[in-house]
Short mmCIF file of C-alpha atoms in Angstrom, two decimals:
data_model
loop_
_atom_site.label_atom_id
_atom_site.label_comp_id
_atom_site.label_asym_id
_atom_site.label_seq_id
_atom_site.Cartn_x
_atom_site.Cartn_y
_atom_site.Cartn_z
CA UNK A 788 -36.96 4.22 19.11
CA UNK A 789 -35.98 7.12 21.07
CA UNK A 790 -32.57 8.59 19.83
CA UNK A 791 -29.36 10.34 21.31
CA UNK A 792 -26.40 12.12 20.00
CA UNK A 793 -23.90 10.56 22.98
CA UNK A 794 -21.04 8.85 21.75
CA UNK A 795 -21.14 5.32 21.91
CA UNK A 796 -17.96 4.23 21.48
CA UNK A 797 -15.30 4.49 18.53
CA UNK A 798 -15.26 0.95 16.27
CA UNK A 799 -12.02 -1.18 16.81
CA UNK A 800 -10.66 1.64 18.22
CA UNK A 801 -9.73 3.62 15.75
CA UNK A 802 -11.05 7.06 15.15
CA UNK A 803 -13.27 9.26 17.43
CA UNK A 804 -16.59 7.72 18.28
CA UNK A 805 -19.73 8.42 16.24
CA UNK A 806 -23.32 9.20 17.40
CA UNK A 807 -25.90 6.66 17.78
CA UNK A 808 -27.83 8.04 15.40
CA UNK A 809 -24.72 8.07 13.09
CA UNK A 810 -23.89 4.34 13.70
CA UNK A 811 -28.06 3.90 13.06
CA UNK A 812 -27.34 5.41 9.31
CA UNK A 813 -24.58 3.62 8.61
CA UNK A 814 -26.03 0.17 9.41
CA UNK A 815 -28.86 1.35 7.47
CA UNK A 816 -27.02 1.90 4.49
CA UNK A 817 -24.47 -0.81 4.26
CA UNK A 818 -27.35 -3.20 4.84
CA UNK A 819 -28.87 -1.62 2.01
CA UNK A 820 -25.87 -2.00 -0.02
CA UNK A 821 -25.29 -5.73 1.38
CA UNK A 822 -28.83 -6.73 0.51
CA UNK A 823 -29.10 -5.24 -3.36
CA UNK A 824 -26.19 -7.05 -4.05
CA UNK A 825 -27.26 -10.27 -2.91
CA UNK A 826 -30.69 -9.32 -4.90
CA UNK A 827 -28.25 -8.63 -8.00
CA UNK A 828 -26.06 -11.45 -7.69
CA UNK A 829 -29.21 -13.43 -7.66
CA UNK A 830 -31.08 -12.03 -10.88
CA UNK A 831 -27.68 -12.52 -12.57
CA UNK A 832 -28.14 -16.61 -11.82
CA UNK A 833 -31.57 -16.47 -13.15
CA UNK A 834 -30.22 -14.89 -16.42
CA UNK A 835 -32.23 -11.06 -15.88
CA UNK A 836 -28.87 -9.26 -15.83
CA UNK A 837 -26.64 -9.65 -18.50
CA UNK A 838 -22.73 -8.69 -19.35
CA UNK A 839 -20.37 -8.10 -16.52
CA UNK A 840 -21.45 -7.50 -12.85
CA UNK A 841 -18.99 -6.92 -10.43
CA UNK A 842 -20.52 -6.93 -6.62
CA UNK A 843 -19.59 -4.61 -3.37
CA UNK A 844 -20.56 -7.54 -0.69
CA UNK A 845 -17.66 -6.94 2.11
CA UNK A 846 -16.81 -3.75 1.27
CA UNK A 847 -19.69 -1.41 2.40
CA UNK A 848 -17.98 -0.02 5.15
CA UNK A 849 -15.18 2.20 3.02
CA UNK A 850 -18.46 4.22 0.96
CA UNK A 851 -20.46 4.73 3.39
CA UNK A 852 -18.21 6.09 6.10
CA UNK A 853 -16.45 8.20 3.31
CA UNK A 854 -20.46 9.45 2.03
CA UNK A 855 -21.00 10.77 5.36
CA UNK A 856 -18.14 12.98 5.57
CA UNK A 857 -19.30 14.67 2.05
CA UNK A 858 -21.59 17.41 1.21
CA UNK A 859 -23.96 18.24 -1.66
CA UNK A 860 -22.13 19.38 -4.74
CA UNK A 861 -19.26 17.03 -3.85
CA UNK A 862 -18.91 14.84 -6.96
CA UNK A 863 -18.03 10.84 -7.15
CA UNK A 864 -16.07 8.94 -9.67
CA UNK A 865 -15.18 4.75 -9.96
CA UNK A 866 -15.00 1.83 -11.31
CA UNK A 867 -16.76 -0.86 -12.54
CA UNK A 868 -17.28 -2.25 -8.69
CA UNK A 869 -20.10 0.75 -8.48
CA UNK A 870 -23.28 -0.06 -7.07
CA UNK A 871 -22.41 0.86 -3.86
CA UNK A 872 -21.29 4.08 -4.99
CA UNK A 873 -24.26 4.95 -6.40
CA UNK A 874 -27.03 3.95 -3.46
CA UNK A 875 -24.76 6.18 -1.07
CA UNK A 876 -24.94 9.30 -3.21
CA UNK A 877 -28.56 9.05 -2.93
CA UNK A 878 -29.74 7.21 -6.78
CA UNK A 879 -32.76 4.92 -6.28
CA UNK A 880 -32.61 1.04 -5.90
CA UNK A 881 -35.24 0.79 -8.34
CA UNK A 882 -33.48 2.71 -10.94
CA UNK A 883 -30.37 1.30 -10.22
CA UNK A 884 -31.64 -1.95 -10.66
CA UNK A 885 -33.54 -1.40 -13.60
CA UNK A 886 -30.45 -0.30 -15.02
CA UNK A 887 -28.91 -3.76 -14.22
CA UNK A 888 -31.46 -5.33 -15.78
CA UNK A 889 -31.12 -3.03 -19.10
CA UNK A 890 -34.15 -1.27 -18.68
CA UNK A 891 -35.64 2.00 -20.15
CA UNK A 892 -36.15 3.27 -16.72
CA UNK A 893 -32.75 2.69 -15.35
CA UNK A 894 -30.34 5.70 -14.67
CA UNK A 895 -28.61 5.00 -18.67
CA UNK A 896 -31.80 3.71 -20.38
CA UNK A 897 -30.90 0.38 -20.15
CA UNK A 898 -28.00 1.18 -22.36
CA UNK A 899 -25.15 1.07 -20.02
CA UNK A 900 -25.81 -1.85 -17.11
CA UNK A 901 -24.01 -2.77 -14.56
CA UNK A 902 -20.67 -0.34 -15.48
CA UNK A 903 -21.64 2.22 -17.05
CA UNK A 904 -24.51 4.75 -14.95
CA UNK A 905 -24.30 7.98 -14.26
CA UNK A 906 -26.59 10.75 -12.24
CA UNK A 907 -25.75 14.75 -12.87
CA UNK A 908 -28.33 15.38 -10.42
CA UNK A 909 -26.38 13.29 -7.35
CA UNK A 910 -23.36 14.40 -8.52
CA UNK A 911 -22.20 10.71 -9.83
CA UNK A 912 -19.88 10.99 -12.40
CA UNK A 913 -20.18 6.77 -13.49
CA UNK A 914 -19.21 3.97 -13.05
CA UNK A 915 -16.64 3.08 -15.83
CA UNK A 916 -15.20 0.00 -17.37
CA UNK A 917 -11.36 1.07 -18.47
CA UNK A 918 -9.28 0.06 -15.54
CA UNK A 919 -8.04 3.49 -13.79
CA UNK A 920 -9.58 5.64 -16.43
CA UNK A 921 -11.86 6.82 -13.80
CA UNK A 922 -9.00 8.64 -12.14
CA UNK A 923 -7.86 11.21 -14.35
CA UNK A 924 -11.60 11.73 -14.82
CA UNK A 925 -11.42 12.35 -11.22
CA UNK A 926 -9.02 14.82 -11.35
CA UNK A 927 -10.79 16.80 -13.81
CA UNK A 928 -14.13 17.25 -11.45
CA UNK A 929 -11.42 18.21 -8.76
CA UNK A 930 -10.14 21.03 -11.33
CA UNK A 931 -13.71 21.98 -12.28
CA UNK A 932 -14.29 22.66 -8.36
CA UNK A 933 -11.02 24.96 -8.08
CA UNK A 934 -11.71 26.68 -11.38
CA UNK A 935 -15.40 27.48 -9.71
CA UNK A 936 -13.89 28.87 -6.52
CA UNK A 937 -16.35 26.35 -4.56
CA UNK A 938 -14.82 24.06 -1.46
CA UNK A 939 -16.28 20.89 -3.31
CA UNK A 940 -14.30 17.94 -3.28
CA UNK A 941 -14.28 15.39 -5.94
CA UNK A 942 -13.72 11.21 -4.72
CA UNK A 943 -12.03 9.11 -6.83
CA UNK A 944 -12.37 5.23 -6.23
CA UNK A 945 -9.90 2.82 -7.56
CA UNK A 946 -8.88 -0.71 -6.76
CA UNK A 947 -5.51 -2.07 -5.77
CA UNK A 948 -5.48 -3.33 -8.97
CA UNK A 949 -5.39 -0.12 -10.67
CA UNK A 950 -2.96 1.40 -8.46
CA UNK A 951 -0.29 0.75 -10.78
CA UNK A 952 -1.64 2.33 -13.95
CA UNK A 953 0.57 4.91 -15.67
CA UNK A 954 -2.89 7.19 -15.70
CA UNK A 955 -2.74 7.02 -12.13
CA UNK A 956 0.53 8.56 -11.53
CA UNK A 957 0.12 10.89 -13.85
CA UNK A 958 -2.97 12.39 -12.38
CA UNK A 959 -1.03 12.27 -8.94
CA UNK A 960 0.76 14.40 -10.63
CA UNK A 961 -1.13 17.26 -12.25
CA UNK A 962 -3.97 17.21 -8.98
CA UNK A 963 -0.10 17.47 -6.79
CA UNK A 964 0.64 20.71 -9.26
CA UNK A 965 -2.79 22.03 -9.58
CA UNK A 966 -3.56 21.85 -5.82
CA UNK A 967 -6.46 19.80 -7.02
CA UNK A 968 -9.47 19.03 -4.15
CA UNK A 969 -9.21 15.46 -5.43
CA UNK A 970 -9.37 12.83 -3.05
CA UNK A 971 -7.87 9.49 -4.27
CA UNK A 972 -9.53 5.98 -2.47
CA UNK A 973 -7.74 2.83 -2.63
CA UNK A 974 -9.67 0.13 -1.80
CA UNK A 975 -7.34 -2.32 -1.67
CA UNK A 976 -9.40 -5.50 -0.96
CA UNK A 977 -6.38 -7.72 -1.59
CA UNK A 978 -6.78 -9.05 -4.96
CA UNK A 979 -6.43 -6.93 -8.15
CA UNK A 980 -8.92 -9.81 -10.33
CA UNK A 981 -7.31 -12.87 -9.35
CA UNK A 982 -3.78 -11.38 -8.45
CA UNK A 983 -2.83 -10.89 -4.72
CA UNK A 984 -1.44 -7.64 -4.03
CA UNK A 985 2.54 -8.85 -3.29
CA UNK A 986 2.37 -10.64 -6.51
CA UNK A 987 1.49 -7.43 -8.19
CA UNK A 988 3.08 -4.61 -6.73
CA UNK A 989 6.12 -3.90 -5.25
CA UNK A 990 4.73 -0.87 -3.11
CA UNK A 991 3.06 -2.87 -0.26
CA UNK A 992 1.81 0.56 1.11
CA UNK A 993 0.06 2.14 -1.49
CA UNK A 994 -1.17 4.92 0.70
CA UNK A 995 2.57 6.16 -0.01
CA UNK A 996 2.61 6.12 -3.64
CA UNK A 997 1.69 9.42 -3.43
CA UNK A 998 5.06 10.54 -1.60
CA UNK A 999 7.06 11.82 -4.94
CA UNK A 1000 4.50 14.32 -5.23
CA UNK A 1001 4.18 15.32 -1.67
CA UNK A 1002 0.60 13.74 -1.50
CA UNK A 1003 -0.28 13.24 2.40
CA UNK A 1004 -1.89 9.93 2.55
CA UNK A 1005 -3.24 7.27 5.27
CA UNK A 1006 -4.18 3.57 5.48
CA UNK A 1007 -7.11 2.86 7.03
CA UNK A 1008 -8.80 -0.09 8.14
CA UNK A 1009 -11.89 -0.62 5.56
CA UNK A 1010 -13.83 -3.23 7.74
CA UNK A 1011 -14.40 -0.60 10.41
CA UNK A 1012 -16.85 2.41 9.22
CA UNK A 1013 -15.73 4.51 12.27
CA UNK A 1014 -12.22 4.38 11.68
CA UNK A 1015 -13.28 4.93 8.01
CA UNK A 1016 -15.08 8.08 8.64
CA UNK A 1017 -12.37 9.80 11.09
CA UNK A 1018 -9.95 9.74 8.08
CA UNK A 1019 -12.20 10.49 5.29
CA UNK A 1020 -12.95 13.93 7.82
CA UNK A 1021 -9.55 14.54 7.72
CA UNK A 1022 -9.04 13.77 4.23
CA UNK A 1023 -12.23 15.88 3.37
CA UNK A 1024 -10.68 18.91 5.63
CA UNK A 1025 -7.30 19.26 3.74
CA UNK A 1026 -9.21 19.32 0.44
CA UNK A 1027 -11.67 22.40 1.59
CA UNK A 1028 -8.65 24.26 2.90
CA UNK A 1029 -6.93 24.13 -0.55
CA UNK A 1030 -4.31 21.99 0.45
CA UNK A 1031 -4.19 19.88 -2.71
CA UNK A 1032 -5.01 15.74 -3.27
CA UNK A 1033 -5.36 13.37 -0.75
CA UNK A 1034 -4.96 9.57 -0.55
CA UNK A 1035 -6.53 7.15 1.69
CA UNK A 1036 -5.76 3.33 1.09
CA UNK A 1037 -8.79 1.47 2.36
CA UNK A 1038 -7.83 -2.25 3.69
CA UNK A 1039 -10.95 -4.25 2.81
CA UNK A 1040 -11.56 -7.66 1.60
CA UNK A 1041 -14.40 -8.67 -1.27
CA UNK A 1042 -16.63 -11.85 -0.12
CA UNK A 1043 -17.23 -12.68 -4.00
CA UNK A 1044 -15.04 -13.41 -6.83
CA UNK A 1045 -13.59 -10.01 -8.96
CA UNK A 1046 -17.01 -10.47 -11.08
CA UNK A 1047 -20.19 -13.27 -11.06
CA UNK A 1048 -17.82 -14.94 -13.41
CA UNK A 1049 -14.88 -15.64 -11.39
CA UNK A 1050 -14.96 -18.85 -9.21
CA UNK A 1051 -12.39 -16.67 -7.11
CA UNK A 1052 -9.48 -20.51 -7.04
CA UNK A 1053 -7.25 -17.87 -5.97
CA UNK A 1054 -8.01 -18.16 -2.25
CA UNK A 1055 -9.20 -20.06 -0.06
CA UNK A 1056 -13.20 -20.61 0.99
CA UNK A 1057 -11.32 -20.91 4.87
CA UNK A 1058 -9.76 -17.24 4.00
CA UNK A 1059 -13.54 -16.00 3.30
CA UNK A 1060 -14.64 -17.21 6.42
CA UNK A 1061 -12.29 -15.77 8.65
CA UNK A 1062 -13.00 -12.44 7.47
CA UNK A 1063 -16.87 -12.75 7.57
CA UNK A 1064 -16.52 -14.08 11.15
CA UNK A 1065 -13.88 -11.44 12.25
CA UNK A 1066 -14.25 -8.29 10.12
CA UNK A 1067 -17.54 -8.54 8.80
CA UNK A 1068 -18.32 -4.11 8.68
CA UNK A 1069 -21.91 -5.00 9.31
CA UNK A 1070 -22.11 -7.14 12.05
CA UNK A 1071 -19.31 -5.52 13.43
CA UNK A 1072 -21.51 -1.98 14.05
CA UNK A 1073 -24.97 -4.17 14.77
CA UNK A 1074 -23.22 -5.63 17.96
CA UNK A 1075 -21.97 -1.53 18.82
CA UNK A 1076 -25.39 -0.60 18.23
CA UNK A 1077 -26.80 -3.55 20.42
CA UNK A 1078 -23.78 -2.56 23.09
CA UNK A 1079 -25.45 0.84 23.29
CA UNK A 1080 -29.01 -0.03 24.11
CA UNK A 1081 -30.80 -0.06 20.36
CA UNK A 1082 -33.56 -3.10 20.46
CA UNK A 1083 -32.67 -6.14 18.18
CA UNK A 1084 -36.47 -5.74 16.98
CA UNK A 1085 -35.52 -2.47 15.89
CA UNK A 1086 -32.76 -3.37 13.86
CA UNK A 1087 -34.68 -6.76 12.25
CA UNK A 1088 -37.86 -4.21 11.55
CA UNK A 1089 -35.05 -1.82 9.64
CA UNK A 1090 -33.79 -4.99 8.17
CA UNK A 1091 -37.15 -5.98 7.29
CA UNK A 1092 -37.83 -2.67 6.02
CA UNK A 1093 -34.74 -2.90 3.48
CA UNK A 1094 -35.42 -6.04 2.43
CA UNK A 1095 -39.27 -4.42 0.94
CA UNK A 1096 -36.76 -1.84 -0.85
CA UNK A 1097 -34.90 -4.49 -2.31
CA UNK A 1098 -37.49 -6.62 -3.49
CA UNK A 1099 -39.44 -3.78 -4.94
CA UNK A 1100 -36.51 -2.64 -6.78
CA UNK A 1101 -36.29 -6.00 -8.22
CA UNK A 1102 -39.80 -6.14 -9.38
CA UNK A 1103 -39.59 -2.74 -10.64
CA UNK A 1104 -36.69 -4.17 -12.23
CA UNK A 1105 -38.49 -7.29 -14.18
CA UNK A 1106 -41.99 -5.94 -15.32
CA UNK A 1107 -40.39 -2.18 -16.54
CA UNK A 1108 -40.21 -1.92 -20.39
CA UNK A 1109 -36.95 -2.63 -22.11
CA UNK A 1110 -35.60 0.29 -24.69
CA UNK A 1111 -36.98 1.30 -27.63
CA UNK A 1112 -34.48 -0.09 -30.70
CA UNK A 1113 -34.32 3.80 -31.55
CA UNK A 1114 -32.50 4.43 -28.22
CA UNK A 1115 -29.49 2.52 -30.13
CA UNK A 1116 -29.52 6.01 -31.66
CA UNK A 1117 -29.35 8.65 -29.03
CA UNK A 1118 -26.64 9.51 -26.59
CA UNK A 1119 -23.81 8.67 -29.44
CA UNK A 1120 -23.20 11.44 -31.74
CA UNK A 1121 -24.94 15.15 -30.82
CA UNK A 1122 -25.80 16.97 -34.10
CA UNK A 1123 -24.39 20.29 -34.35
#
C-alpha cells in the first residue's frame, strides 16, 4: 500500500490530526494488544495460565497513543493490568506469553506470570501486584533521569482505583519538590475492582488531585488514540523542559471483569455494549483509516498477519519447557 504523511483528520475531534502512516501503527498495535488478550483470556479457560490475569481489552487506545509520544531510554512502570504495557515498549508476544504460561523462556523465567515481568533492555520497569506501589517506584526512575542529567521521562500507570492510595500522594509530592520528569497516567476505566468511581472517591476529577502540589494535569478521552497522543506530547514536552510531574487522567472503560475471575455483577452487559458500539478505540481509527483511502484488504491482511503473531506466541507458549525446580533458587537472595 502506497503511504503518505497528510493529515487525515484528528479522532473525535480532539487533538491535532495524525499521519496516515501514524493512524496505520496505531491500529497495528492496539490490534495486537486486542488480539493477545483474547489469546490469553482464552488459555486461562483451558487451564494453561494460572494465578491472577487481569486483561487490557478496551483500553488499548491510552498505551499506545502515550508509546508513540516516547523515546528510547524513557522508562515504564504499572500495575498488574500490564500486558499492554509491555507489547508497546517493544517485549515479544512469544515471551510475554510464555511468561503467562510460567515458562522458562518467558521475560521472569516463568517465575513471575501474569504480574510480575520486567525487561531492562525495553526500559520496563514491571508489572507489579501491590496496588499503587508502582508509583513511588515511578518516581524513583523519574529521579534516576534528573540525577543523570538526561531528558528521559519515566510513565507511571495507575488505575482509578489506586488514585486514592496514601503512596500516591506522597509521591505527588516529592516528584512536585524534586521537579521529577515523572509522568503520572490515570486510567480511570470507571471501576476500581468492582467499585464505581463516585462510590469511591470524592474527587470526581482526578486529573486535579495533583493541584496542592501545583501538578498541571488534563483529562483526556481514552477511547480516542488521537486525542490521547496530543496530550501525552504535551505532557511529554513539560517533562523534557524540566518542568516537574505531569498528570493525565485517561477516561477509558475495560470490556472484561477487574480479573478472569470477576463475573463483573457490577454493571450492566447493556453498559458493555454501548461502549463497544460507540467508543470502541479500534474500530473507531479502522473507519478513519477506511475514510482516508487505506483498502479494507489491507487492513484484514494486517489483521491476518497479527493473528499468525498471536497464535505463534501461543504455541511458543505451550510446547516451551517449564523451569528447572533450581530456579526456585535464583533471583531471591544475591550472595555477597
Amino acid at each position: 500500500m502506497e503511504t503518505t504523511s497528510e493529515q487525515v483528520g484528528a479522532a473525535g475531534g480532539n487533538g491535532p490530526s495524525l499521519t496516515r502512516e501514524q493512524f496505520l501503527s496505531a491500529y497495528h498495535d492496539m490490534l495486537l494488544i486486542r488480539r493477545f488478550e483474547e489469546k490469553a483470556g482464552q488459555l486461562y479457560g483451558m487451564g494453561l495460565i494460572g494465578g491472577f490475569c487481569h486483561l487490557y481489552i478496551g483500553q488499548e487506545a491510552v498505551v499506545v497513543g502515550l508509546q508513540m509520544c516516547l523515546k528510547d531510554g524513557d522508562k515504564l512502570i504499572t500495575s498488574y493490568r500490564d500486558h499492554g504495557q509491555m507489547l508497546v515498549a517493544g517485549m515479544t508476544p512469544r515471551g510475554v506469553m510464555a511468561e503467562l504460561t510460567g515458562r522458562a523462556t518467558g521475560y521472569s523465567h516463568g517465575k513471575g506470570g501474569s504480574m510480575h515481568m520486567f525487561s531492562r533492555e525495553k526500559n520496563f520497569y514491571g508489572g507489579h501486584g501491590i496496588v499503587g506501589a508502582q508509583v513511588a517506584l515511578g518516581i524513583g526512575l523519574a529521579f534516576a533521569n534528573k540525577y543523570r542529567g538526561t531528558d528521559e521521562v519515566a510513565v507511571a500507570y495507575f488505575g482509578d482505583g489506586a488514585a486514592g492510595q496514601g503512596q500516591v500522594y506522597e509521591s505527588f509530592n516529592l516528584a512536585a519538590l524534586h521537579k521529577l520528569p515523572c509522568i503520572f497516567v490515570i486510567e480511570n476505566n470507571k471501576y476500581g475492582m468492582g467499585t464505581a468511581i463516585e462510590r469511591a472517591s470524592a474527587s470526581h476529577d482526578l486529573y486535579k488531585n495533583g493541584e496542592p502540589w501545583g501538578i498541571p494535569g488534563q483529562q483526556v478521552d481514552g477511547m480516542d488514540v488521537a486525542a490521547v497522543h496530543a496530550a501525552a506530547a504535551e505532557a511529554v514536552a513539560h517533562c523534557r523542559a524540566g518542568k516537574g510531574p505531569y498528570i493525565l487522567e485517561m477516561m477509558t472503560y475495560r470490556y472484561r471483569g477487574h480479573s478472569m475471575s470477576d463475573p463483573a455483577k457490577y454493571r450492566t452487559r447493556e453498559e458493555v455494549d454501548q461502549v463497544r458500539k460507540t467508543r470502541d478505540p479500534i474500530e473507531h481509527v479502522k473507519h478513519i483509516l477506511l475514510d482516508a483511502g487505506v483498502e479494507e484488504a489491507t487492513l484484514k491482511a494486517l489483521e491476518t498477519e497479527i493473528k499468525a503473531v498471536v497464535n505463534d506466541s501461543a504455541e511458543f507458549a505451550q510446547t516451551s519447557p517449564e523451569p528447572d525446580p533450581s530456579e526456585l533458587y535464583t533471583d531471591v537472595v544475591l550472595e555477597a
